[in-house]
PDB file of C-alpha atoms in Angstrom:
ATOM      1  CA  MET A   1      -0.366   0.484  -0.093  1.00  0.00           C
ATOM      2  CA  ILE A   2       1.124   3.873  -0.727  1.00  0.00           C
ATOM      3  CA  THR A   3       1.097   5.691   2.229  1.00  0.00           C
ATOM      4  CA  PRO A   4       0.965   9.232   2.220  1.00  0.00           C
ATOM      5  CA  SER A   5       4.625   9.857   3.457  1.00  0.00           C
ATOM      6  CA  ALA A   6       5.623   7.184   0.887  1.00  0.00           C
ATOM      7  CA  LEU A   7       4.177   9.330  -2.305  1.00  0.00           C
ATOM      8  CA  ALA A   8       5.282  12.493  -0.719  1.00  0.00           C
ATOM      9  CA  ARG A   9       9.166  11.759  -2.092  1.00  0.00           C
ATOM     10  CA  PHE A  10       7.468  11.660  -5.794  1.00  0.00           C
ATOM     11  CA  ARG A  11       6.202  15.450  -4.922  1.00  0.00           C
ATOM     12  CA  ILE A  12       6.695  18.479  -6.625  1.00  0.00           C
ATOM     13  CA  GLY A  13       9.000  20.203  -3.625  1.00  0.00           C
ATOM     14  CA  GLY A  14       8.687  24.425  -2.937  1.00  0.00           C
ATOM     15  CA  ILE A  15       5.400  25.644  -0.895  1.00  0.00           C
ATOM     16  CA  ARG A  16       4.497  28.537   0.666  1.00  0.00           C
ATOM     17  CA  ARG A  17       3.668  28.745   3.834  1.00  0.00           C
ATOM     18  CA  HIS A  18      -0.015  30.810   5.717  1.00  0.00           C
ATOM     19  CA  HIS A  19      -0.518  31.442   9.001  1.00  0.00           C
ATOM     20  CA  HIS A  20      -4.092  32.346   8.905  1.00  0.00           C
ATOM     21  CA  ARG A  21      -7.265  30.096   9.259  1.00  0.00           C
ATOM     22  CA  CYS A  22      -8.964  33.247   6.276  1.00  0.00           C
ATOM     23  CA  LEU A  23      -6.241  33.796   4.363  1.00  0.00           C
ATOM     24  CA  SER A  24      -5.565  37.057   1.435  1.00  0.00           C
ATOM     25  CA  SER A  25      -4.790  36.447  -1.245  1.00  0.00           C
ATOM     26  CA  ALA A  26      -3.683  38.494  -3.675  1.00  0.00           C
ATOM     27  CA  ALA A  27      -6.244  38.201  -7.031  1.00  0.00           C
ATOM     28  CA  GLY A  28      -2.958  37.225  -9.856  1.00  0.00           C
ATOM     29  CA  GLU A  29      -2.076  34.043  -7.620  1.00  0.00           C
ATOM     30  CA  LEU A  30      -3.180  30.737  -9.703  1.00  0.00           C
ATOM     31  CA  ILE A  31      -4.302  28.935  -6.735  1.00  0.00           C
ATOM     32  CA  GLN A  32      -5.737  30.924  -3.818  1.00  0.00           C
ATOM     33  CA  THR A  33      -5.724  29.070  -0.580  1.00  0.00           C
ATOM     34  CA  GLY A  34      -8.398  29.390   1.995  1.00  0.00           C
ATOM     35  CA  ILE A  35      -7.883  27.316   5.788  1.00  0.00           C
ATOM     36  CA  ASP A  36     -11.042  26.593   8.049  1.00  0.00           C
ATOM     37  CA  GLU A  37      -8.714  24.567  11.007  1.00  0.00           C
ATOM     38  CA  SER A  38     -11.861  24.615  13.694  1.00  0.00           C
ATOM     39  CA  ASN A  39     -13.472  22.728  11.323  1.00  0.00           C
ATOM     40  CA  GLY A  40     -10.442  20.953   9.010  1.00  0.00           C
ATOM     41  CA  VAL A  41     -11.490  22.134   5.749  1.00  0.00           C
ATOM     42  CA  ALA A  42      -9.499  24.286   3.410  1.00  0.00           C
ATOM     43  CA  ILE A  43      -9.839  25.536   0.172  1.00  0.00           C
ATOM     44  CA  LEU A  44      -8.155  26.230  -3.069  1.00  0.00           C
ATOM     45  CA  VAL A  45      -9.692  28.513  -5.932  1.00  0.00           C
ATOM     46  CA  PHE A  46      -8.118  28.050  -9.386  1.00  0.00           C
ATOM     47  CA  ASN A  47      -7.416  31.320 -10.748  1.00  0.00           C
ATOM     48  CA  ARG A  48      -6.087  31.257 -13.988  1.00  0.00           C
ATOM     49  CA  PRO A  49      -8.079  33.367 -16.714  1.00  0.00           C
ATOM     50  CA  PRO A  50     -10.042  33.012 -18.874  1.00  0.00           C
ATOM     51  CA  ALA A  51      -9.975  28.952 -18.835  1.00  0.00           C
ATOM     52  CA  ASN A  52      -8.044  27.733 -16.025  1.00  0.00           C
ATOM     53  CA  SER A  53      -6.693  26.052 -18.098  1.00  0.00           C
ATOM     54  CA  LEU A  54      -2.974  23.278 -17.292  1.00  0.00           C
ATOM     55  CA  SER A  55      -0.277  24.896 -18.473  1.00  0.00           C
ATOM     56  CA  MET A  56       3.052  23.644 -16.984  1.00  0.00           C
ATOM     57  CA  GLU A  57       3.110  26.485 -14.180  1.00  0.00           C
ATOM     58  CA  MET A  58      -0.673  25.405 -12.785  1.00  0.00           C
ATOM     59  CA  ASN A  59      -0.253  21.981 -12.869  1.00  0.00           C
ATOM     60  CA  VAL A  60       3.325  22.630 -10.340  1.00  0.00           C
ATOM     61  CA  GLU A  61       0.489  25.341  -8.205  1.00  0.00           C
ATOM     62  CA  ILE A  62      -1.927  23.106  -7.879  1.00  0.00           C
ATOM     63  CA  SER A  63       0.505  20.001  -6.178  1.00  0.00           C
ATOM     64  CA  ARG A  64       2.311  22.656  -4.411  1.00  0.00           C
ATOM     65  CA  SER A  65      -0.851  24.110  -2.744  1.00  0.00           C
ATOM     66  CA  ILE A  66      -1.712  20.482  -1.895  1.00  0.00           C
ATOM     67  CA  LYS A  67       1.791  20.124  -0.419  1.00  0.00           C
ATOM     68  CA  ASN A  68       0.938  23.363   1.591  1.00  0.00           C
ATOM     69  CA  VAL A  69      -2.237  21.636   3.197  1.00  0.00           C
ATOM     70  CA  GLU A  70      -0.855  18.771   4.020  1.00  0.00           C
ATOM     71  CA  GLU A  71       2.936  19.836   5.610  1.00  0.00           C
ATOM     72  CA  ASN A  72       1.295  22.793   7.204  1.00  0.00           C
ATOM     73  CA  TYR A  73      -1.776  22.202   8.211  1.00  0.00           C
ATOM     74  CA  PRO A  74      -2.395  18.916   9.948  1.00  0.00           C
ATOM     75  CA  LYS A  75      -5.680  20.037  11.463  1.00  0.00           C
ATOM     76  CA  VAL A  76      -7.626  20.343   7.958  1.00  0.00           C
ATOM     77  CA  GLN A  77      -8.652  16.981   6.930  1.00  0.00           C
ATOM     78  CA  SER A  78     -10.639  18.113   3.747  1.00  0.00           C
ATOM     79  CA  VAL A  79      -9.847  20.449   0.753  1.00  0.00           C
ATOM     80  CA  ILE A  80     -12.350  21.210  -1.613  1.00  0.00           C
ATOM     81  CA  LEU A  81     -11.260  22.666  -5.283  1.00  0.00           C
ATOM     82  CA  ALA A  82     -13.312  25.221  -6.538  1.00  0.00           C
ATOM     83  CA  SER A  83     -12.920  27.986  -9.717  1.00  0.00           C
ATOM     84  CA  SER A  84     -12.615  31.928  -9.120  1.00  0.00           C
ATOM     85  CA  ASN A  85     -15.450  31.414 -12.775  1.00  0.00           C
ATOM     86  CA  PRO A  86     -17.753  30.987 -12.247  1.00  0.00           C
ATOM     87  CA  ASN A  87     -18.964  29.554 -16.081  1.00  0.00           C
ATOM     88  CA  ILE A  88     -15.942  27.213 -15.816  1.00  0.00           C
ATOM     89  CA  PHE A  89     -14.374  24.988 -13.911  1.00  0.00           C
ATOM     90  CA  SER A  90     -11.417  24.019 -15.540  1.00  0.00           C
ATOM     91  CA  ALA A  91     -10.926  23.248 -19.913  1.00  0.00           C
ATOM     92  CA  GLY A  92      -8.268  21.302 -19.388  1.00  0.00           C
ATOM     93  CA  LEU A  93      -4.362  21.550 -20.664  1.00  0.00           C
ATOM     94  CA  ASP A  94      -3.279  24.580 -22.380  1.00  0.00           C
ATOM     95  CA  ILE A  95      -3.394  23.747 -25.718  1.00  0.00           C
ATOM     96  CA  ALA A  96      -0.334  26.230 -26.056  1.00  0.00           C
ATOM     97  CA  GLU A  97       1.728  23.944 -23.950  1.00  0.00           C
ATOM     98  CA  LEU A  98       0.828  21.014 -26.952  1.00  0.00           C
ATOM     99  CA  ILE A  99       1.085  23.144 -30.410  1.00  0.00           C
ATOM    100  CA  ALA A 100       4.590  22.828 -31.717  1.00  0.00           C
ATOM    101  CA  PRO A 101       6.040  22.103 -28.570  1.00  0.00           C
ATOM    102  CA  ASP A 102       9.639  22.956 -26.726  1.00  0.00           C
ATOM    103  CA  PRO A 103      11.464  19.797 -26.656  1.00  0.00           C
ATOM    104  CA  ASP A 104      12.701  20.455 -23.900  1.00  0.00           C
ATOM    105  CA  ARG A 105       9.596  22.209 -22.116  1.00  0.00           C
ATOM    106  CA  LEU A 106       7.190  19.415 -23.730  1.00  0.00           C
ATOM    107  CA  PRO A 107       8.086  16.077 -20.928  1.00  0.00           C
ATOM    108  CA  LYS A 108       8.177  18.551 -18.413  1.00  0.00           C
ATOM    109  CA  PHE A 109       5.062  19.891 -18.568  1.00  0.00           C
ATOM    110  CA  TRP A 110       3.758  16.573 -19.209  1.00  0.00           C
ATOM    111  CA  ASN A 111       5.619  15.250 -15.800  1.00  0.00           C
ATOM    112  CA  SER A 112       3.821  18.125 -14.116  1.00  0.00           C
ATOM    113  CA  LEU A 113       0.475  16.852 -14.742  1.00  0.00           C
ATOM    114  CA  GLN A 114       1.963  12.915 -14.075  1.00  0.00           C
ATOM    115  CA  GLN A 115       2.027  14.935 -10.848  1.00  0.00           C
ATOM    116  CA  VAL A 116      -1.044  16.667 -10.084  1.00  0.00           C
ATOM    117  CA  TYR A 117      -2.280  12.687 -10.247  1.00  0.00           C
ATOM    118  CA  ILE A 118      -0.206  11.814  -7.695  1.00  0.00           C
ATOM    119  CA  ASP A 119      -0.363  14.436  -5.815  1.00  0.00           C
ATOM    120  CA  LEU A 120      -4.418  14.547  -6.001  1.00  0.00           C
ATOM    121  CA  TYR A 121      -5.653  11.029  -6.284  1.00  0.00           C
ATOM    122  CA  GLY A 122      -2.824  10.077  -3.543  1.00  0.00           C
ATOM    123  CA  SER A 123      -2.954  13.138  -1.067  1.00  0.00           C
ATOM    124  CA  ARG A 124      -4.053  12.240   2.784  1.00  0.00           C
ATOM    125  CA  LEU A 125      -6.776  15.013   2.445  1.00  0.00           C
ATOM    126  CA  ALA A 126     -10.386  14.676   2.142  1.00  0.00           C
ATOM    127  CA  THR A 127     -11.466  15.913  -1.715  1.00  0.00           C
ATOM    128  CA  VAL A 128     -14.334  17.791  -2.607  1.00  0.00           C
ATOM    129  CA  ALA A 129     -14.536  19.179  -6.540  1.00  0.00           C
ATOM    130  CA  CYS A 130     -16.819  22.254  -7.144  1.00  0.00           C
ATOM    131  CA  ILE A 131     -17.942  22.538  -9.853  1.00  0.00           C
ATOM    132  CA  HIS A 132     -20.328  25.132 -10.886  1.00  0.00           C
ATOM    133  CA  GLY A 133     -19.182  26.652 -14.525  1.00  0.00           C
ATOM    134  CA  HIS A 134     -18.049  23.479 -17.378  1.00  0.00           C
ATOM    135  CA  ALA A 135     -15.180  20.624 -17.061  1.00  0.00           C
ATOM    136  CA  PRO A 136     -14.309  19.017 -20.376  1.00  0.00           C
ATOM    137  CA  ALA A 137     -11.166  16.643 -20.430  1.00  0.00           C
ATOM    138  CA  ALA A 138      -8.287  17.206 -18.053  1.00  0.00           C
ATOM    139  CA  GLY A 139     -10.787  19.327 -16.029  1.00  0.00           C
ATOM    140  CA  CYS A 140     -12.677  16.676 -15.796  1.00  0.00           C
ATOM    141  CA  PHE A 141      -9.790  14.540 -14.765  1.00  0.00           C
ATOM    142  CA  LEU A 142      -9.016  16.933 -12.296  1.00  0.00           C
ATOM    143  CA  ALA A 143     -12.661  16.443 -11.245  1.00  0.00           C
ATOM    144  CA  MET A 144     -12.398  12.152 -11.222  1.00  0.00           C
ATOM    145  CA  ALA A 145      -9.560  12.467  -8.972  1.00  0.00           C
ATOM    146  CA  CYS A 146     -11.402  14.071  -6.551  1.00  0.00           C
ATOM    147  CA  ASP A 147     -12.710  12.236  -3.207  1.00  0.00           C
ATOM    148  CA  TYR A 148     -16.476  13.619  -4.333  1.00  0.00           C
ATOM    149  CA  ARG A 149     -17.724  15.867  -6.975  1.00  0.00           C
ATOM    150  CA  VAL A 150     -20.821  18.407  -6.677  1.00  0.00           C
ATOM    151  CA  MET A 151     -22.158  19.695  -9.210  1.00  0.00           C
ATOM    152  CA  TYR A 152     -23.886  22.502  -9.712  1.00  0.00           C
ATOM    153  CA  ALA A 153     -27.477  21.894 -11.543  1.00  0.00           C
ATOM    154  CA  GLY A 154     -27.518  24.341 -13.763  1.00  0.00           C
ATOM    155  CA  GLY A 155     -30.000  27.747 -15.066  1.00  0.00           C
ATOM    156  CA  GLU A 156     -31.930  29.329 -18.002  1.00  0.00           C
ATOM    157  CA  LYS A 157     -28.079  31.025 -18.812  1.00  0.00           C
ATOM    158  CA  HIS A 158     -25.565  28.563 -17.671  1.00  0.00           C
ATOM    159  CA  LEU A 159     -25.709  24.830 -17.873  1.00  0.00           C
ATOM    160  CA  PRO A 160     -22.586  23.074 -17.125  1.00  0.00           C
ATOM    161  CA  THR A 161     -20.620  19.794 -19.032  1.00  0.00           C
ATOM    162  CA  ILE A 162     -17.794  17.793 -18.038  1.00  0.00           C
ATOM    163  CA  GLY A 163     -16.052  14.527 -19.591  1.00  0.00           C
ATOM    164  CA  LEU A 164     -13.133  13.889 -21.852  1.00  0.00           C
ATOM    165  CA  ASN A 165     -13.747  15.131 -25.671  1.00  0.00           C
ATOM    166  CA  GLU A 166     -10.374  14.676 -26.545  1.00  0.00           C
ATOM    167  CA  THR A 167     -11.402  13.276 -29.299  1.00  0.00           C
ATOM    168  CA  GLN A 168     -12.994  16.368 -29.390  1.00  0.00           C
ATOM    169  CA  LEU A 169      -9.888  17.761 -30.658  1.00  0.00           C
ATOM    170  CA  GLY A 170      -8.467  14.792 -32.470  1.00  0.00           C
ATOM    171  CA  ILE A 171      -6.470  13.545 -29.764  1.00  0.00           C
ATOM    172  CA  ALA A 172      -6.874  10.101 -27.184  1.00  0.00           C
ATOM    173  CA  ALA A 173      -6.854  10.553 -23.623  1.00  0.00           C
ATOM    174  CA  PRO A 174      -3.856   9.566 -21.751  1.00  0.00           C
ATOM    175  CA  PRO A 175      -4.386   5.546 -20.814  1.00  0.00           C
ATOM    176  CA  TRP A 176      -4.665   6.487 -16.883  1.00  0.00           C
ATOM    177  CA  MET A 177      -6.973   9.256 -17.632  1.00  0.00           C
ATOM    178  CA  GLY A 178      -9.064   7.413 -19.543  1.00  0.00           C
ATOM    179  CA  GLN A 179      -9.127   3.742 -16.752  1.00  0.00           C
ATOM    180  CA  LEU A 180      -9.672   6.667 -14.619  1.00  0.00           C
ATOM    181  CA  LEU A 181     -13.098   7.625 -16.081  1.00  0.00           C
ATOM    182  CA  ALA A 182     -13.797   3.926 -16.179  1.00  0.00           C
ATOM    183  CA  ARG A 183     -13.355   3.221 -13.045  1.00  0.00           C
ATOM    184  CA  THR A 184     -15.858   6.106 -12.333  1.00  0.00           C
ATOM    185  CA  ILE A 185     -18.486   5.871 -14.311  1.00  0.00           C
ATOM    186  CA  GLY A 186     -18.188   1.813 -15.632  1.00  0.00           C
ATOM    187  CA  PHE A 187     -16.396   0.699 -18.398  1.00  0.00           C
ATOM    188  CA  ARG A 188     -18.934   0.436 -21.212  1.00  0.00           C
ATOM    189  CA  ASN A 189     -19.929   3.685 -20.165  1.00  0.00           C
ATOM    190  CA  ALA A 190     -16.617   5.166 -19.999  1.00  0.00           C
ATOM    191  CA  GLU A 191     -16.168   3.586 -23.495  1.00  0.00           C
ATOM    192  CA  LEU A 192     -18.447   5.092 -25.322  1.00  0.00           C
ATOM    193  CA  ALA A 193     -17.361   8.583 -23.874  1.00  0.00           C
ATOM    194  CA  LEU A 194     -14.070   8.425 -24.496  1.00  0.00           C
ATOM    195  CA  ALA A 195     -15.011   7.450 -28.263  1.00  0.00           C
ATOM    196  CA  LEU A 196     -17.527   9.750 -28.698  1.00  0.00           C
ATOM    197  CA  GLY A 197     -15.878  12.578 -26.994  1.00  0.00           C
ATOM    198  CA  THR A 198     -18.841  12.994 -24.512  1.00  0.00           C
ATOM    199  CA  LEU A 199     -19.046  15.997 -22.443  1.00  0.00           C
ATOM    200  CA  PHE A 200     -22.421  15.369 -20.061  1.00  0.00           C
ATOM    201  CA  PRO A 201     -24.744  17.510 -18.423  1.00  0.00           C
ATOM    202  CA  PRO A 202     -24.979  17.673 -14.883  1.00  0.00           C
ATOM    203  CA  GLN A 203     -28.385  15.192 -13.930  1.00  0.00           C
ATOM    204  CA  ASN A 204     -26.738  12.637 -16.948  1.00  0.00           C
ATOM    205  CA  ALA A 205     -23.534  12.682 -15.223  1.00  0.00           C
ATOM    206  CA  LEU A 206     -25.618  12.563 -11.667  1.00  0.00           C
ATOM    207  CA  GLU A 207     -26.682   9.223 -12.777  1.00  0.00           C
ATOM    208  CA  ILE A 208     -23.655   7.967 -14.873  1.00  0.00           C
ATOM    209  CA  GLY A 209     -22.191   8.349 -12.350  1.00  0.00           C
ATOM    210  CA  LEU A 210     -19.379  11.316 -13.111  1.00  0.00           C
ATOM    211  CA  VAL A 211     -20.775  13.431  -9.586  1.00  0.00           C
ATOM    212  CA  ASP A 212     -22.037  11.926  -6.837  1.00  0.00           C
ATOM    213  CA  GLU A 213     -24.251  15.479  -6.830  1.00  0.00           C
ATOM    214  CA  ILE A 214     -26.333  18.096  -7.914  1.00  0.00           C
ATOM    215  CA  VAL A 215     -27.389  21.328  -6.561  1.00  0.00           C
ATOM    216  CA  SER A 216     -29.570  23.842  -8.002  1.00  0.00           C
ATOM    217  CA  VAL A 217     -29.399  27.596  -6.432  1.00  0.00           C
ATOM    218  CA  ASP A 218     -32.630  26.867  -4.459  1.00  0.00           C
ATOM    219  CA  SER A 219     -31.049  24.227  -2.336  1.00  0.00           C
ATOM    220  CA  GLU A 220     -28.555  26.861  -0.623  1.00  0.00           C
ATOM    221  CA  GLN A 221     -28.656  27.050   3.204  1.00  0.00           C
ATOM    222  CA  SER A 222     -27.549  30.210   4.392  1.00  0.00           C
ATOM    223  CA  SER A 223     -26.504  29.059   7.568  1.00  0.00           C
ATOM    224  CA  HIS A 224     -23.103  27.967   6.371  1.00  0.00           C
ATOM    225  CA  ASN A 225     -22.983  31.633   4.693  1.00  0.00           C
ATOM    226  CA  ASP A 226     -21.009  33.251   7.297  1.00  0.00           C
ATOM    227  CA  ALA A 227     -18.597  29.682   7.116  1.00  0.00           C
ATOM    228  CA  LEU A 228     -18.019  30.233   3.117  1.00  0.00           C
ATOM    229  CA  GLN A 229     -17.666  33.607   4.494  1.00  0.00           C
ATOM    230  CA  ALA A 230     -14.811  33.217   6.465  1.00  0.00           C
ATOM    231  CA  LEU A 231     -13.032  30.490   3.699  1.00  0.00           C
ATOM    232  CA  ILE A 232     -12.845  32.112   0.865  1.00  0.00           C
ATOM    233  CA  PRO A 233      -9.655  34.712   0.542  1.00  0.00           C
ATOM    234  CA  GLU A 234     -10.044  38.434   0.990  1.00  0.00           C
ATOM    235  CA  ASN A 235      -9.685  39.509  -2.457  1.00  0.00           C
ATOM    236  CA  ASN A 236     -11.676  41.092  -5.625  1.00  0.00           C
ATOM    237  CA  LEU A 237     -12.266  37.696  -7.065  1.00  0.00           C
ATOM    238  CA  LYS A 238     -14.478  37.093  -4.012  1.00  0.00           C
ATOM    239  CA  ASP A 239     -17.581  38.131  -5.027  1.00  0.00           C
ATOM    240  CA  GLN A 240     -17.039  35.847  -8.188  1.00  0.00           C
ATOM    241  CA  VAL A 241     -16.566  32.728  -5.839  1.00  0.00           C
ATOM    242  CA  MET A 242     -19.663  33.223  -4.053  1.00  0.00           C
ATOM    243  CA  GLN A 243     -21.505  33.537  -7.205  1.00  0.00           C
ATOM    244  CA  GLN A 244     -21.050  29.212  -6.609  1.00  0.00           C
ATOM    245  CA  SER A 245     -21.970  29.638  -2.996  1.00  0.00           C
ATOM    246  CA  ALA A 246     -24.987  26.522  -3.405  1.00  0.00           C
ATOM    247  CA  VAL A 247     -22.983  24.375  -4.852  1.00  0.00           C
ATOM    248  CA  LEU A 248     -19.745  25.513  -2.677  1.00  0.00           C
ATOM    249  CA  GLN A 249     -21.996  25.249   0.867  1.00  0.00           C
ATOM    250  CA  ALA A 250     -22.721  21.435  -0.597  1.00  0.00           C
ATOM    251  CA  GLY A 251     -19.143  20.575  -1.028  1.00  0.00           C
ATOM    252  CA  TYR A 252     -18.289  22.444   2.493  1.00  0.00           C
ATOM    253  CA  ILE A 253     -20.607  20.081   3.874  1.00  0.00           C
ATOM    254  CA  LYS A 254     -19.430  17.038   2.761  1.00  0.00           C
ATOM    255  CA  ALA A 255     -16.011  18.685   3.249  1.00  0.00           C
ATOM    256  CA  ALA A 256     -16.646  18.991   6.794  1.00  0.00           C
ATOM    257  CA  ARG A 257     -18.284  15.730   7.265  1.00  0.00           C
ATOM    258  CA  PHE A 258     -14.983  14.016   6.001  1.00  0.00           C
ATOM    259  CA  ALA A 259     -12.806  16.222   7.927  1.00  0.00           C
ATOM    260  CA  LYS A 260     -14.793  14.352  10.985  1.00  0.00           C
ATOM    261  CA  VAL A 261     -13.834  10.689  10.288  1.00  0.00           C
ATOM    262  CA  HIS A 262     -11.117   9.468  11.481  1.00  0.00           C
ATOM    263  CA  PRO A 263      -7.843  10.328   9.464  1.00  0.00           C
ATOM    264  CA  GLN A 264      -6.083   7.267   9.737  1.00  0.00           C
ATOM    265  CA  ALA A 265      -9.182   4.627   8.802  1.00  0.00           C
ATOM    266  CA  ARG A 266      -9.959   7.070   6.578  1.00  0.00           C
ATOM    267  CA  ILE A 267      -6.564   7.237   4.428  1.00  0.00           C
ATOM    268  CA  ALA A 268      -6.099   3.319   4.994  1.00  0.00           C
ATOM    269  CA  SER A 269      -9.853   2.873   3.137  1.00  0.00           C
ATOM    270  CA  LYS A 270      -8.938   5.517   0.454  1.00  0.00           C
ATOM    271  CA  MET A 271      -6.089   3.417  -0.742  1.00  0.00           C
ATOM    272  CA  LEU A 272      -7.241   0.012  -0.754  1.00  0.00           C
ATOM    273  CA  THR A 273      -8.903   1.738  -3.683  1.00  0.00           C
ATOM    274  CA  ARG A 274      -6.254   4.044  -5.192  1.00  0.00           C
ATOM    275  CA  SER A 275      -2.725   2.606  -3.983  1.00  0.00           C
ATOM    276  CA  GLU A 276      -2.693  -0.046  -7.088  1.00  0.00           C
ATOM    277  CA  TYR A 277      -2.955   2.254  -9.539  1.00  0.00           C
ATOM    278  CA  LEU A 278      -1.018   5.014  -8.121  1.00  0.00           C
ATOM    279  CA  GLN A 279       1.476   2.603  -8.519  1.00  0.00           C
ATOM    280  CA  ASP A 280       1.512   1.639 -11.779  1.00  0.00           C
ATOM    281  CA  MET A 281       1.579   5.439 -12.801  1.00  0.00           C
ATOM    282  CA  ILE A 282       5.182   6.141 -10.343  1.00  0.00           C
ATOM    283  CA  ALA A 283       6.339   2.782 -12.240  1.00  0.00           C
ATOM    284  CA  ARG A 284       5.389   3.960 -15.739  1.00  0.00           C
ATOM    285  CA  ARG A 285       6.017   7.115 -15.650  1.00  0.00           C
ATOM    286  CA  GLN A 286       9.046   6.971 -17.943  1.00  0.00           C
ATOM    287  CA  HIS A 287       6.914   5.769 -20.694  1.00  0.00           C
ATOM    288  CA  ASP A 288       4.074   7.605 -20.264  1.00  0.00           C
ATOM    289  CA  SER A 289       5.513  10.843 -20.851  1.00  0.00           C
ATOM    290  CA  ASP A 290       7.446   9.097 -23.814  1.00  0.00           C
ATOM    291  CA  HIS A 291       4.327   7.894 -25.159  1.00  0.00           C
ATOM    292  CA  PHE A 292       2.783  11.232 -24.822  1.00  0.00           C
ATOM    293  CA  CYS A 293       5.312  13.400 -26.478  1.00  0.00           C
ATOM    294  CA  ASN A 294       5.722  11.200 -29.608  1.00  0.00           C
ATOM    295  CA  PHE A 295       2.070  11.357 -29.340  1.00  0.00           C
ATOM    296  CA  VAL A 296       0.954  14.396 -29.676  1.00  0.00           C
ATOM    297  CA  THR A 297       4.476  15.211 -31.539  1.00  0.00           C
ATOM    298  CA  GLN A 298       2.436  13.421 -34.600  1.00  0.00           C
ATOM    299  CA  GLU A 299       2.026  15.797 -37.665  1.00  0.00           C
ATOM    300  CA  GLU A 300      -1.860  14.688 -37.938  1.00  0.00           C
ATOM    301  CA  VAL A 301      -2.316  14.857 -34.126  1.00  0.00           C
ATOM    302  CA  GLN A 302      -1.064  18.759 -34.317  1.00  0.00           C
ATOM    303  CA  CYS A 303      -3.228  19.133 -37.581  1.00  0.00           C
ATOM    304  CA  ASN A 304      -5.538  17.983 -35.775  1.00  0.00           C
ATOM    305  CA  LEU A 305      -4.564  20.866 -33.061  1.00  0.00           C
ATOM    306  CA  ARG A 306      -4.560  23.611 -35.311  1.00  0.00           C
ATOM    307  CA  LYS A 307      -7.788  22.787 -37.271  1.00  0.00           C
ATOM    308  CA  TYR A 308      -9.394  22.608 -32.743  1.00  0.00           C
ATOM    309  CA  ILE A 309      -7.921  25.824 -32.445  1.00  0.00           C
ATOM    310  CA  GLN A 310      -8.603  27.782 -35.976  1.00  0.00           C
ATOM    311  CA  ASN A 311     -12.403  26.449 -34.990  1.00  0.00           C
ATOM    312  CA  GLN A 312     -12.715  27.517 -32.252  1.00  0.00           C
ATOM    313  CA  LYS A 313     -11.154  30.872 -33.716  1.00  0.00           C
ATOM    314  CA  ALA A 314     -14.515  30.708 -36.224  1.00  0.00           C
ATOM    315  CA  ASN A 315     -17.112  29.729 -33.416  1.00  0.00           C
ATOM    316  CA  ARG A 316     -16.146  32.655 -30.917  1.00  0.00           C
ATOM    317  CA  LYS A 317     -16.651  35.591 -34.224  1.00  0.00           C
ATOM    318  CA  LYS A 318     -19.815  33.723 -34.477  1.00  0.00           C
ATOM    319  CA  LYS A 319     -21.497  34.463 -31.188  1.00  0.00           C
TER     320      LYS A 319
END
């Protein structure tokens, strides 16, 4: 079994130290951190405009932020993942990392994504994804790597979706990401979703098991609003984050419940189902990196990525 301490040697170093229950973070930080030691809950807010796409720097900050909470706040047992953008949880990999990539940077970028998988999927913390906006591709991966997923049910102006839609870009999800989807929603459902690049709306995501709970604005519970206000970092993005209060409140309730479970028993139970896959990632890490770098630099794949970007630009002009 892989324990959190055993995983530590595979993690990226360099952490920031925080000492307050409610942290005041600069609006420009890629990850904003809030701590509620009294209830054993932390929050990490993704903040890479416009879409929280995963560059190498963003991946490194996610890993560092997880490690910061794990190492510097022993009273914290749960962490909420959220977005500063109410419309997008994370748009997935930064396509700029993939088109005509720097041959020296590309393997480092992929290594940083692998590290996020190791750090998030294997964290000692109970992880709760609060998905108010879209979560395609690696945005879906971030959510699947968590212990619990809460998603906004949507409204007239905004209906979020989630899924591994890589085939729509002309590429394929990496094996370990596709296998994570299969473990989450079942083999046949995953097989179809991966082939079609399906993005599931909230109700379908709930029915298939991709998320654990969906919430509407009507389900907001004002009794937890003060706790959320205290948890979320103080800066000019706070109002944007609080627009997602119904989802965040549901996530906070679940995170607080996880935090009350005996940590050693909870972590051991978590590793019963996850250590095999973490060990496999660690053992095959170089092979996976080589395979990805060789695949994504193929001319046909590069052509598909360029076409996808052109189509996205064309669609934005139509709007």
